[in-house]
PDB file of C-alpha atoms in Angstrom:
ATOM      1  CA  UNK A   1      -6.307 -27.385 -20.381  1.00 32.00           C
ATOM      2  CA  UNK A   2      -3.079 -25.761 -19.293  1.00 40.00           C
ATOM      3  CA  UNK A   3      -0.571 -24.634 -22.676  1.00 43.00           C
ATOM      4  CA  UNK A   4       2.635 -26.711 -22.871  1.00 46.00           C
ATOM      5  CA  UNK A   5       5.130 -24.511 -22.550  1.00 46.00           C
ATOM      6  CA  UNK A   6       6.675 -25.500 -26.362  1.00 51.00           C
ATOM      7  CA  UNK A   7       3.244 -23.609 -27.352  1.00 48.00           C
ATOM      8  CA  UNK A   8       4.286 -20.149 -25.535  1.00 57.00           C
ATOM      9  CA  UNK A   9       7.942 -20.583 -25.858  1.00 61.00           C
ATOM     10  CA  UNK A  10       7.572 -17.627 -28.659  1.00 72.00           C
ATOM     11  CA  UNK A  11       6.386 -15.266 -25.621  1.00 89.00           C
ATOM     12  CA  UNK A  12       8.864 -16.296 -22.950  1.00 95.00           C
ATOM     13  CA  UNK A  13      12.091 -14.499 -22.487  1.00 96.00           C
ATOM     14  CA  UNK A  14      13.297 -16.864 -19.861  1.00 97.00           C
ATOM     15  CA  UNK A  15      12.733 -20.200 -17.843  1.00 97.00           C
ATOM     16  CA  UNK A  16      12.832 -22.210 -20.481  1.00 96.00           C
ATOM     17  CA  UNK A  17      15.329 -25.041 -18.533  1.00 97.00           C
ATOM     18  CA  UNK A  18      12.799 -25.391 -15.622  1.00 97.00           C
ATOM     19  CA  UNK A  19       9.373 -24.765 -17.707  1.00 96.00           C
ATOM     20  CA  UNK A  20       7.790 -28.064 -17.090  1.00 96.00           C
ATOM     21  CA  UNK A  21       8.035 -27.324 -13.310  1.00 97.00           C
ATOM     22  CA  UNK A  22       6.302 -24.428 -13.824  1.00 97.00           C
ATOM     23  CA  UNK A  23       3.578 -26.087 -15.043  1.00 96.00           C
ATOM     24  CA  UNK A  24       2.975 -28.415 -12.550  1.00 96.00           C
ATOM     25  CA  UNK A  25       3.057 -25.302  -9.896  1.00 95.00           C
ATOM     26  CA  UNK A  26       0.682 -23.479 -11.962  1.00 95.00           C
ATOM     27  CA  UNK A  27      -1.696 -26.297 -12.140  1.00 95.00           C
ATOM     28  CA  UNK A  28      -1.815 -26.084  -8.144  1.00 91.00           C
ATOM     29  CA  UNK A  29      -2.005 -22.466  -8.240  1.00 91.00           C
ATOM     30  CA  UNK A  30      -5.097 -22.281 -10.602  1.00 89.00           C
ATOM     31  CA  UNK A  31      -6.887 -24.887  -8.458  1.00 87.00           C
ATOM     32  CA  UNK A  32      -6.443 -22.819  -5.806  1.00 82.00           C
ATOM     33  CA  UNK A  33      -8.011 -20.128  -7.866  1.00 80.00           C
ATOM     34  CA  UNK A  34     -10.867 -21.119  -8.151  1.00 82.00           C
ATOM     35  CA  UNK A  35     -12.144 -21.038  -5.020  1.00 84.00           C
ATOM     36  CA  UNK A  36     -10.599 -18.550  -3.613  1.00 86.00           C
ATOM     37  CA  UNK A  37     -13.369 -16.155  -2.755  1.00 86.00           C
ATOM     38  CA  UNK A  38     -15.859 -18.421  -1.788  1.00 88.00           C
ATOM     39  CA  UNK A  39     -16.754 -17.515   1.862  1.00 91.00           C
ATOM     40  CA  UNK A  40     -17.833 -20.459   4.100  1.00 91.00           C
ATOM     41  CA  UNK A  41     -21.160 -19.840   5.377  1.00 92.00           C
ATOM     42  CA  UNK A  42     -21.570 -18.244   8.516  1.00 92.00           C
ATOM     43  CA  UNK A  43     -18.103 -16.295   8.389  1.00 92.00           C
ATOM     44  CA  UNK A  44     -17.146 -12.673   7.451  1.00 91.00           C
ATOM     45  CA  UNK A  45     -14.957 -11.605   4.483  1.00 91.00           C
ATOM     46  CA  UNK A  46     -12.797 -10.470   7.583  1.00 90.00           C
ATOM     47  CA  UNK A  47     -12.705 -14.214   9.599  1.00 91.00           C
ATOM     48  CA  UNK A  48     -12.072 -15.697   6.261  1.00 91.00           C
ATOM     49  CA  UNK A  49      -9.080 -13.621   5.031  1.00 91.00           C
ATOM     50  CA  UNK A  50      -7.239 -14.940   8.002  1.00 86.00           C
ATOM     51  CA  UNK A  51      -7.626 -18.656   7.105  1.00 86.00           C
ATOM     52  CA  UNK A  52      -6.222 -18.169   3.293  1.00 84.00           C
ATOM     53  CA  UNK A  53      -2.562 -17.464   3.966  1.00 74.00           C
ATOM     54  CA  UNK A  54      -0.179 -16.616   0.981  1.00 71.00           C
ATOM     55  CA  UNK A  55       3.544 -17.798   0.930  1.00 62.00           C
ATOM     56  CA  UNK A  56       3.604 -19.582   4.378  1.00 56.00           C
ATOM     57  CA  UNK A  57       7.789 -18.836   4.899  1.00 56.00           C
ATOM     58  CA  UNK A  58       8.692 -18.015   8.675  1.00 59.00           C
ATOM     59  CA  UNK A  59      12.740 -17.484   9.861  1.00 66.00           C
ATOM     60  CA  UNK A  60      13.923 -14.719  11.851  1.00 70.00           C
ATOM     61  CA  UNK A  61      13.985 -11.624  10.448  1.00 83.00           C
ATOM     62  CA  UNK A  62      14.734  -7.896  11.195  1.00 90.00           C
ATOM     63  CA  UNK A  63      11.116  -7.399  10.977  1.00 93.00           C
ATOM     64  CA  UNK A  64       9.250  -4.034  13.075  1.00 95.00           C
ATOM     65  CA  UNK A  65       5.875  -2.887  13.051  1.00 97.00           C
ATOM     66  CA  UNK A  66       4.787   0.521  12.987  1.00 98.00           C
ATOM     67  CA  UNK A  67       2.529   2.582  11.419  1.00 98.00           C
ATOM     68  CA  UNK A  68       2.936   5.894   8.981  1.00 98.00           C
ATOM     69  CA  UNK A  69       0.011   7.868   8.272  1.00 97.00           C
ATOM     70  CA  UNK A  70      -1.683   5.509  10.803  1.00 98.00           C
ATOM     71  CA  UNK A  71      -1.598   2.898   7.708  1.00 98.00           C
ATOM     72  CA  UNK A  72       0.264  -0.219   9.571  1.00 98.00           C
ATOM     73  CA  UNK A  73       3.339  -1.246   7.779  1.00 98.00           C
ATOM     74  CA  UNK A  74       6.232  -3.395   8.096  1.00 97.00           C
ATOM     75  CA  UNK A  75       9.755  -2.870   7.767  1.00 97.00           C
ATOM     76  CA  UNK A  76      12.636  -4.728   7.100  1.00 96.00           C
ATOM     77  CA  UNK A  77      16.468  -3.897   7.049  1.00 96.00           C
ATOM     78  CA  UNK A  78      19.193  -5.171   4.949  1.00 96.00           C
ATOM     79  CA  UNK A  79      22.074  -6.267   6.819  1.00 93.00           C
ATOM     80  CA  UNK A  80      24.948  -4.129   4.735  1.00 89.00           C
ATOM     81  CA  UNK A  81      24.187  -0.564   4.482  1.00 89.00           C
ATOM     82  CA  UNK A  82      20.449   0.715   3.334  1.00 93.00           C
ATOM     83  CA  UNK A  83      20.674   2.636  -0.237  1.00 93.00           C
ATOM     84  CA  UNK A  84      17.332   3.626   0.664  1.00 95.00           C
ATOM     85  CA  UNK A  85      13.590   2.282   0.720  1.00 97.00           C
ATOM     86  CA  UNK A  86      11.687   0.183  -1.113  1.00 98.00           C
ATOM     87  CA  UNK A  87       7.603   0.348  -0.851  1.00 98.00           C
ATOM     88  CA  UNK A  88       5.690  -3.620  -1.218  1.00 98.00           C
ATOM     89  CA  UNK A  89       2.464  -4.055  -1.454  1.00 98.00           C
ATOM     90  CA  UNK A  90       0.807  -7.917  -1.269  1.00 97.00           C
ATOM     91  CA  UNK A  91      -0.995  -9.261  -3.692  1.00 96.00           C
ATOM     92  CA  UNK A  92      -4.229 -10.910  -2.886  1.00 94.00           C
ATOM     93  CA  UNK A  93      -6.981  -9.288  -5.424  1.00 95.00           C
ATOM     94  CA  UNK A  94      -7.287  -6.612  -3.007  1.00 97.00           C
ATOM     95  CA  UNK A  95      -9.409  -8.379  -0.694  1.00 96.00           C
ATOM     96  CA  UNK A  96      -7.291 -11.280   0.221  1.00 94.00           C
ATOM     97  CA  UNK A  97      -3.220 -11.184   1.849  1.00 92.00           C
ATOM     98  CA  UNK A  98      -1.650  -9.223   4.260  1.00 93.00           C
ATOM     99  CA  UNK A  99       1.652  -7.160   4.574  1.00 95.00           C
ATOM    100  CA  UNK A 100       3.121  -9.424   7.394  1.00 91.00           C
ATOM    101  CA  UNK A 101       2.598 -12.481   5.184  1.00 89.00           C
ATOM    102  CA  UNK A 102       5.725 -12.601   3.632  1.00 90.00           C
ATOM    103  CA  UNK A 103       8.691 -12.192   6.032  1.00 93.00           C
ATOM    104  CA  UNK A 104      11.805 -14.019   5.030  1.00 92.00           C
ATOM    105  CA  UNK A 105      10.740 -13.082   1.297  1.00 94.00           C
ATOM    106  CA  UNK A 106      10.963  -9.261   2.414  1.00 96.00           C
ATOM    107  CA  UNK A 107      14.042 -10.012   4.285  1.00 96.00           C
ATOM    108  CA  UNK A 108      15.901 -11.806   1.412  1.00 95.00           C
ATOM    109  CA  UNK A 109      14.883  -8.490  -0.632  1.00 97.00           C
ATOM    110  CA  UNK A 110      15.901  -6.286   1.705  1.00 97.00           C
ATOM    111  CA  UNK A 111      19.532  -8.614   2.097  1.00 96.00           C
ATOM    112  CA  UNK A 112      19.564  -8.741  -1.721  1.00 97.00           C
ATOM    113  CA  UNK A 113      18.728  -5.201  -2.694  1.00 97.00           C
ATOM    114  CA  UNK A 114      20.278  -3.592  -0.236  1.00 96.00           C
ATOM    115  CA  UNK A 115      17.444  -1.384   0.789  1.00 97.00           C
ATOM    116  CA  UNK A 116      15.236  -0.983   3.443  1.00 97.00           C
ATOM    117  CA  UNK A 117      11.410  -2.593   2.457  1.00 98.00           C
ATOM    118  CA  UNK A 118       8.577  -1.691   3.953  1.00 98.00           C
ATOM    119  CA  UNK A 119       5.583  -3.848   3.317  1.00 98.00           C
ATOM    120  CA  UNK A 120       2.199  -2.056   3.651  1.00 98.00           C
ATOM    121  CA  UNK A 121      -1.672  -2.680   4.918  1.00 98.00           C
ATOM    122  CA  UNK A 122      -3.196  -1.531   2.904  1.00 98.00           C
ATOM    123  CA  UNK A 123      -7.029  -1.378   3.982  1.00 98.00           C
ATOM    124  CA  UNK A 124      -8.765  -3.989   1.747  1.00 97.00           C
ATOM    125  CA  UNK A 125     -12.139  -5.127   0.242  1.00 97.00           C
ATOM    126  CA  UNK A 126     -15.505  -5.485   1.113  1.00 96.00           C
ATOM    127  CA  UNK A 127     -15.017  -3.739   4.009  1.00 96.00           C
ATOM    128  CA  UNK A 128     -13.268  -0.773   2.320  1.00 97.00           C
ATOM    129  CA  UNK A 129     -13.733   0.314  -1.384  1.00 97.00           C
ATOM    130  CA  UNK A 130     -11.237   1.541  -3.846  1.00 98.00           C
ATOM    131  CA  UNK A 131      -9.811   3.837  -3.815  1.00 98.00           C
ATOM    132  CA  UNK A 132      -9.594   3.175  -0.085  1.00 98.00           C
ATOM    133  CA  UNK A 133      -6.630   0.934  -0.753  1.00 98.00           C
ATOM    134  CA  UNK A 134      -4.880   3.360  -3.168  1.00 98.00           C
ATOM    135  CA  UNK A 135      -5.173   6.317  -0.390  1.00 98.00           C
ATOM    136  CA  UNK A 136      -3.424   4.613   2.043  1.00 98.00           C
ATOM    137  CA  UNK A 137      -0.265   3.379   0.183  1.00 98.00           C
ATOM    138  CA  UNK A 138      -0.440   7.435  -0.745  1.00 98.00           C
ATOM    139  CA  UNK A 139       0.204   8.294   2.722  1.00 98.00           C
ATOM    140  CA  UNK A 140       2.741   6.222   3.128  1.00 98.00           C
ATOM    141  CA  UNK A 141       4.801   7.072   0.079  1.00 98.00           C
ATOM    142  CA  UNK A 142       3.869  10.768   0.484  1.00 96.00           C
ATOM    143  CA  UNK A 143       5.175  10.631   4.177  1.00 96.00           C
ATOM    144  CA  UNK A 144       8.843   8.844   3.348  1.00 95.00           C
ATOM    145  CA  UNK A 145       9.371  10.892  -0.253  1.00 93.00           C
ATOM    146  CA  UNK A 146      11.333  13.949   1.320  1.00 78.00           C
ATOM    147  CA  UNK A 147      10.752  17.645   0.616  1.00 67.00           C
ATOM    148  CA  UNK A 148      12.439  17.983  -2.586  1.00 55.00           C
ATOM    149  CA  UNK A 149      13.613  15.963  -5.422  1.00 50.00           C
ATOM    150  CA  UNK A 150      17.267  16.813  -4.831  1.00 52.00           C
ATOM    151  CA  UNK A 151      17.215  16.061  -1.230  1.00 58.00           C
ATOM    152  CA  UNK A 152      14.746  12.577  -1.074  1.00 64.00           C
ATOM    153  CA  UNK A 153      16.194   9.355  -0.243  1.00 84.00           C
ATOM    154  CA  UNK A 154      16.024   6.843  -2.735  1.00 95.00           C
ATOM    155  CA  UNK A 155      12.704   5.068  -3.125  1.00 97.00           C
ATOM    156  CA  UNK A 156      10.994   2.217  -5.212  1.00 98.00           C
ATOM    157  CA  UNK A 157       7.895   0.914  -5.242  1.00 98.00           C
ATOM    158  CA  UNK A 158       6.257  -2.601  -6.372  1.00 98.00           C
ATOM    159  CA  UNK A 159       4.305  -5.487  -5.715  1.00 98.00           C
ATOM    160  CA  UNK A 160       2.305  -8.376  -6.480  1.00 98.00           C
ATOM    161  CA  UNK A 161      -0.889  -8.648  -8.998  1.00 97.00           C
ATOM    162  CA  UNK A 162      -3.502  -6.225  -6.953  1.00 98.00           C
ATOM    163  CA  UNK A 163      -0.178  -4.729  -5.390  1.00 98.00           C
ATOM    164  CA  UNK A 164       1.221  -4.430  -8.784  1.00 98.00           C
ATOM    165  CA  UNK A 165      -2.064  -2.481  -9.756  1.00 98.00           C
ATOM    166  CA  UNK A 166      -1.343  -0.356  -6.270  1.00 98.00           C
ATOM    167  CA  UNK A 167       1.814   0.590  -7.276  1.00 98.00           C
ATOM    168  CA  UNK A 168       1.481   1.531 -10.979  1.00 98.00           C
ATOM    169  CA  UNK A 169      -1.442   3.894  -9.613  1.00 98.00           C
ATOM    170  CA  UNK A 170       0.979   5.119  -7.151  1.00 98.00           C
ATOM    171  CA  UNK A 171       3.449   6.115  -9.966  1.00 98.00           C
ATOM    172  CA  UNK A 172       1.260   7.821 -11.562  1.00 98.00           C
ATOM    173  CA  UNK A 173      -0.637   9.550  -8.740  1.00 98.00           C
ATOM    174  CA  UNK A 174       1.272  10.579  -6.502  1.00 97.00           C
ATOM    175  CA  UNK A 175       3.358  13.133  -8.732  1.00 97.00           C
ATOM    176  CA  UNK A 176      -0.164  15.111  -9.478  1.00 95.00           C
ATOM    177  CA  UNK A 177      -0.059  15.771  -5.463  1.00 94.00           C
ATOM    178  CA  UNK A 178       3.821  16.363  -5.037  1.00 95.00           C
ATOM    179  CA  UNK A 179       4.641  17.905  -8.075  1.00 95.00           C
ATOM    180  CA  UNK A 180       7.354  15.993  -9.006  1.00 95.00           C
ATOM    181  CA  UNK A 181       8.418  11.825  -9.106  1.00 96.00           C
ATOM    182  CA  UNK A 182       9.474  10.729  -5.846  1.00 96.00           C
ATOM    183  CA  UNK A 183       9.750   7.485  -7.486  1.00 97.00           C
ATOM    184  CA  UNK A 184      13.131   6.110  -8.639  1.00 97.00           C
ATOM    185  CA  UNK A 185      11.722   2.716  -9.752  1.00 98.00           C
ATOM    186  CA  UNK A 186       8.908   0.182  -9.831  1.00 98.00           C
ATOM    187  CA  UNK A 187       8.539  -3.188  -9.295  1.00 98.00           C
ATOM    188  CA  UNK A 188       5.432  -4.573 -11.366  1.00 98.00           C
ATOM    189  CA  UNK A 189       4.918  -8.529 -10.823  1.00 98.00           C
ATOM    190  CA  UNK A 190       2.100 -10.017 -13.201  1.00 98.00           C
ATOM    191  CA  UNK A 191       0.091  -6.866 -12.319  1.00 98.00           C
ATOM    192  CA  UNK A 192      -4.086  -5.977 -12.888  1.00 98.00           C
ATOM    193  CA  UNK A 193      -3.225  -3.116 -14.636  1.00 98.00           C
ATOM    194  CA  UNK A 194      -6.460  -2.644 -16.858  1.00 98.00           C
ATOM    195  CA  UNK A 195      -9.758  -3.017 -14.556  1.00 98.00           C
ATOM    196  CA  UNK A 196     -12.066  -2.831 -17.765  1.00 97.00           C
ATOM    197  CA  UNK A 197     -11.905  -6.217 -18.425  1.00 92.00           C
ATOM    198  CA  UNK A 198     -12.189  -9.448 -16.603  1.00 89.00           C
ATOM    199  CA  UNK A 199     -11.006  -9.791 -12.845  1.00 91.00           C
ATOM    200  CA  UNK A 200     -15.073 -10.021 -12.134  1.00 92.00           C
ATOM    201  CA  UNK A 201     -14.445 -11.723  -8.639  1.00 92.00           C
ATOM    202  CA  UNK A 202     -12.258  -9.398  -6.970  1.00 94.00           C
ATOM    203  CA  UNK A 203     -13.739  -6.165  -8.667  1.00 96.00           C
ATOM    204  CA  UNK A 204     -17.436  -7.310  -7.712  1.00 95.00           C
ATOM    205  CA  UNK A 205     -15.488  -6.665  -3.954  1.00 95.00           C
ATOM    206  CA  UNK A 206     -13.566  -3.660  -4.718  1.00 97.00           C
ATOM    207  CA  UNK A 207     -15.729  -1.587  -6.892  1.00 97.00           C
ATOM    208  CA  UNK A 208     -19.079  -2.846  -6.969  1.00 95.00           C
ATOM    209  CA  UNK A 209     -21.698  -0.871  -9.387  1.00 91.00           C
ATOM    210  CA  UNK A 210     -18.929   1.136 -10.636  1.00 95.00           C
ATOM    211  CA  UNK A 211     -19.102   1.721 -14.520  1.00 96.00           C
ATOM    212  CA  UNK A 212     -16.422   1.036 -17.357  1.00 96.00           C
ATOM    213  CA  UNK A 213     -15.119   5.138 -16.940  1.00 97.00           C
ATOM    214  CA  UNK A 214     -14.489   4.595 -12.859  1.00 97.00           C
ATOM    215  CA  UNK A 215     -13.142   0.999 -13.768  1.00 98.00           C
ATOM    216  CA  UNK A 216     -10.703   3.224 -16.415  1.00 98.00           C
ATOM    217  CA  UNK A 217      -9.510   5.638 -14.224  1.00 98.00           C
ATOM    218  CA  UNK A 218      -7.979   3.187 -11.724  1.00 98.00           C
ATOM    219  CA  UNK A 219      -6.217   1.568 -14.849  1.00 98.00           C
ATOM    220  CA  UNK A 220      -2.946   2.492 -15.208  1.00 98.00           C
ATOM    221  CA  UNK A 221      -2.782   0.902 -18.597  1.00 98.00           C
ATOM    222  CA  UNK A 222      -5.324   3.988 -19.287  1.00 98.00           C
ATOM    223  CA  UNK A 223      -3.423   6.837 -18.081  1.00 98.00           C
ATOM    224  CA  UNK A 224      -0.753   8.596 -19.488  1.00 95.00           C
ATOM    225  CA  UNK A 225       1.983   7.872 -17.487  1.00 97.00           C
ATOM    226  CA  UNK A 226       4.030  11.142 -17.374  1.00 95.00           C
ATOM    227  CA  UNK A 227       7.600  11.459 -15.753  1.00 96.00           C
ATOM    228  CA  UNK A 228       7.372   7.551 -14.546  1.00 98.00           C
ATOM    229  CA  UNK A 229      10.341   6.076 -14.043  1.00 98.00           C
ATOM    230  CA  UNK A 230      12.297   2.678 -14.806  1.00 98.00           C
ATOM    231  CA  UNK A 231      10.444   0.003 -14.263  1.00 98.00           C
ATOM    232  CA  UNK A 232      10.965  -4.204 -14.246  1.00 98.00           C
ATOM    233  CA  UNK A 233       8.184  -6.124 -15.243  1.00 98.00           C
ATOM    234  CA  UNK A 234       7.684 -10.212 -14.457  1.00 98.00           C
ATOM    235  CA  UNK A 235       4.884 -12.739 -15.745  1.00 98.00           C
ATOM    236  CA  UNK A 236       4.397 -16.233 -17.267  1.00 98.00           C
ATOM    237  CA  UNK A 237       3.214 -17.334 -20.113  1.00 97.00           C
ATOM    238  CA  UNK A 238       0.196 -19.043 -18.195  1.00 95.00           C
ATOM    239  CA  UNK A 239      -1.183 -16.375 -16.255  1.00 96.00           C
ATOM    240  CA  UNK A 240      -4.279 -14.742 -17.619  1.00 94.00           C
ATOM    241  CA  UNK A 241      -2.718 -11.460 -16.753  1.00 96.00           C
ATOM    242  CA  UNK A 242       0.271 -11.702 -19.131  1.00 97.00           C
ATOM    243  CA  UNK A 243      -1.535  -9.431 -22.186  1.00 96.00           C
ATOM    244  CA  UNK A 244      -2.078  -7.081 -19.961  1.00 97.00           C
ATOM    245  CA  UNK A 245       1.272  -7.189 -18.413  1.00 97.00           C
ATOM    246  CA  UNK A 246       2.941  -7.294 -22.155  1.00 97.00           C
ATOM    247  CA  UNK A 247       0.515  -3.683 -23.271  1.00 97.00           C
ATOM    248  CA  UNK A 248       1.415  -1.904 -20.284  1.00 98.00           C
ATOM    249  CA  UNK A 249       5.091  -2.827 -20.358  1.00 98.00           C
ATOM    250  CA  UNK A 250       4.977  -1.925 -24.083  1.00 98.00           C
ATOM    251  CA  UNK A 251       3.362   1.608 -22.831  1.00 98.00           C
ATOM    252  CA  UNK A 252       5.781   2.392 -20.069  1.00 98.00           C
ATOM    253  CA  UNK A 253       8.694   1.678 -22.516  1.00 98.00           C
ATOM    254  CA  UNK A 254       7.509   4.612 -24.634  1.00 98.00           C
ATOM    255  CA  UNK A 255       8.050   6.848 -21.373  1.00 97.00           C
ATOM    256  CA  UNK A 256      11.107   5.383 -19.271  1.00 98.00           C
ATOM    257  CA  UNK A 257      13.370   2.389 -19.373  1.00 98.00           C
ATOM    258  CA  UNK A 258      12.048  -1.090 -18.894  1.00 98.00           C
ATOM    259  CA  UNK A 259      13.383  -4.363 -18.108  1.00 98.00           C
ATOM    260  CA  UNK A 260      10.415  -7.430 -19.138  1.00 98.00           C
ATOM    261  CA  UNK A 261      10.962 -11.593 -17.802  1.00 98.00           C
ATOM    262  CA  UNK A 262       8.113 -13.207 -19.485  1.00 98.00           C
ATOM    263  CA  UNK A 263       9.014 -16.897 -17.492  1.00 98.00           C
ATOM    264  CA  UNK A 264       7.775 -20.234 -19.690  1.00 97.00           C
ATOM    265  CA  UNK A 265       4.969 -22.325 -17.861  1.00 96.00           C
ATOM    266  CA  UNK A 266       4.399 -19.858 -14.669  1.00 97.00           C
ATOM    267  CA  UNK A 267       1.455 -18.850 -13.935  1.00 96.00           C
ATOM    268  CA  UNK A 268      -0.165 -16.301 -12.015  1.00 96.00           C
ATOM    269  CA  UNK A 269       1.139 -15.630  -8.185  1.00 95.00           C
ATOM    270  CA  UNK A 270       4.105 -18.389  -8.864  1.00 96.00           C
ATOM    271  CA  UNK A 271       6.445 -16.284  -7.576  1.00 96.00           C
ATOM    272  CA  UNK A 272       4.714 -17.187  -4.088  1.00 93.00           C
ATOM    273  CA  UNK A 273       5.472 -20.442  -3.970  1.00 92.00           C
ATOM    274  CA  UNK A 274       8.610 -23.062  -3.771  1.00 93.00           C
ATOM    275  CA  UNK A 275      10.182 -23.592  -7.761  1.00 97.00           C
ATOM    276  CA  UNK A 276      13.355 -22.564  -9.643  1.00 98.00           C
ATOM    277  CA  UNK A 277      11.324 -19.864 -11.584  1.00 98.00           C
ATOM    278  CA  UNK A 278      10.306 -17.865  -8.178  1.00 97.00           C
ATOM    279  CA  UNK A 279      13.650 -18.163  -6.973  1.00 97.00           C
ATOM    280  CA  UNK A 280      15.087 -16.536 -10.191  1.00 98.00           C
ATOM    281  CA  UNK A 281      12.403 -14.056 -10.366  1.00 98.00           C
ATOM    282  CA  UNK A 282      13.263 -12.800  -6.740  1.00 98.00           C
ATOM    283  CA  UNK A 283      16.879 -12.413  -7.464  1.00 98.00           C
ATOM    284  CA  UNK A 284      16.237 -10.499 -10.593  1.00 98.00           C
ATOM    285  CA  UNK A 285      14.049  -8.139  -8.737  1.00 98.00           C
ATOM    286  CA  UNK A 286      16.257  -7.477  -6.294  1.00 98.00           C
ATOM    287  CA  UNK A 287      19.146  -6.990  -8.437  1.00 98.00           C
ATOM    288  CA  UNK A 288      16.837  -4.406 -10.672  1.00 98.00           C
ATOM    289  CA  UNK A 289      16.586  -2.656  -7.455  1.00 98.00           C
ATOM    290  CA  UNK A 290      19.778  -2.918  -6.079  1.00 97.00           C
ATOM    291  CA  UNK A 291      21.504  -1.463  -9.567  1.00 96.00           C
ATOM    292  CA  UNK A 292      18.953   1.706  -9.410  1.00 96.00           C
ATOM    293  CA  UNK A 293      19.154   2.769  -5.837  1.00 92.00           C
ATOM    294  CA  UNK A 294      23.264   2.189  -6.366  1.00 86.00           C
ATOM    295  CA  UNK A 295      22.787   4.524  -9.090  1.00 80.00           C
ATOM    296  CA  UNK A 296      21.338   7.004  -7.096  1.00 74.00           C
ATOM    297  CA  UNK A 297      23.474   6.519  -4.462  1.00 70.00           C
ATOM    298  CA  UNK A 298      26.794   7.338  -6.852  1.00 74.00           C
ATOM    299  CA  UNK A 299      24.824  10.595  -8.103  1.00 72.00           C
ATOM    300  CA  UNK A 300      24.479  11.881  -4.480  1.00 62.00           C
TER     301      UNK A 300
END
């Protein structure tokens, strides 16, 4: 039985006004749920991906396909002047979703942020195990960080649930190979950010066999986080991920600036559907990013 959202009010920060919609979304979304990786008979993993789509939004878009690292990725521009580049990786329980899923919500972001976002395949389970997934968003932030910290462009990175997880890793990553941050902020929606617990489904998929101490080290809620930067975190009070999203918010705060929207009724992927609390939850992210890659910009 789903929590009213008077019960959770306590936890939310926002969304209060529009909580009972969020509910009713949320019930949807957890139907949805749970059956999402049951595989018809008599089709692949890879035939059935392509029948669950996420978000569903098509308009014309500034949208161009390439590939960095040969990792295929998508890119979309803003329409004023890019600040610089922001890094999005789909959610999906890194099995499920694709990078060209989610086109006029990448170019609203883009528009709204004023950077340049490039949405990334990521290769994904069964067919590829972690950190398969992890390696190639590494290549592809390694390849547009720039030589030096003085002389990088400005880039962010963030995501959805699994790409939440992506990204965190990426944070924290990434800087053991560079030697520095090339990181100027993250973007961490309603994130698996502790794969010692729960998320049996997706995990069976992405690390099968592996033991509590390989499920740890792809945590990020069990690494140490040094040098990360600013970071916005978004969940609802309904989404079974929201503890984990509170402890590592409450961690990263202890290293660099955060910014938290705990949203009243939501639940988990509501930002990928049609309701007032995705809407708001887009325009704060973008404005999160906008305000740190202007910052950059004005130190240049």
């Amino acid at each position: 039985m789903t929590t009213r959202p008077e019960a959770t009010a306590a936890l939310a920060t926002i969304g209060h006004e529009y909580a009972e919609e969020s509910v009713r979304v949320g019930e949807l979304l957890k139907s949805r749920l749970t059956t999402l990786y049951q595989v018809p008979a008599g089709m692949t993993f890879a035939q059935y991906r392509e029948t669950v789509r996420f978000g569903g939004d098509t308009t014309e878009t500034s949208a161009r396909d390439a590939t960095i690292e040969q990792v295929p990725v998508r890119s979309f521009t803003p329409r004023t002047r890019s600040r610089g580049r922001y890094l999005h990786l789909h959610g999906g329980g890194w099995c499920l979703g694709s990078h060209t899923m989610h086109d006029a919500t990448l170019q609203r972001l883009a528009d709204q942020s004023e950077l340049t976002v490039t949405s990334v395949g990521y290769r994904m389970a069964p067919e590829h195990r972690y950190p398969a997934c992890l390696e190639d968003v590494l290549a592809v932030a390694h390849a547009l960080a720039g030589p030096t910290d003085d002389g990088a462009p400005f880039l962010a990175v963030g995501g959805e649930s699994a790409g939440a997880h992506l990204a965190a890793m990426a944070a924290v990553e990434l800087p053991r190979r560079l030697g520095r941050q090339p990181f100027s902020a993250v973007s961490l929606n309603y994130g698996a950010f502790d794969l010692t617990t729960g998320l049996e489904r997706a995990l069976a998929l992405l690390m099968p066999d592996a033991g509590r101490a390989e499920r740890a080290d792809a945590s990020p809620l069990h690494a140490e986080l040094p040098g990360v930067p600013p970071a916005r975190f978004c969940v609802g009070t309904e989404d079974a991920l929201l503890q984990q999203t509170l402890a590592m918010e409450a961690k990263w705060r202890t290293r660099a600036p955060t910014e938290l929207d705990v949203f009243a009724g939501a639940a988990h992927a509501f930002t990928t559907v049609r309701c007032r609390a995705a809407q708001v939850a887009k325009a704060r992210e973008a404005a999160f990013l906008r305000r740190q890659g202007t910052e950059r910009w004005n130190q240049k």
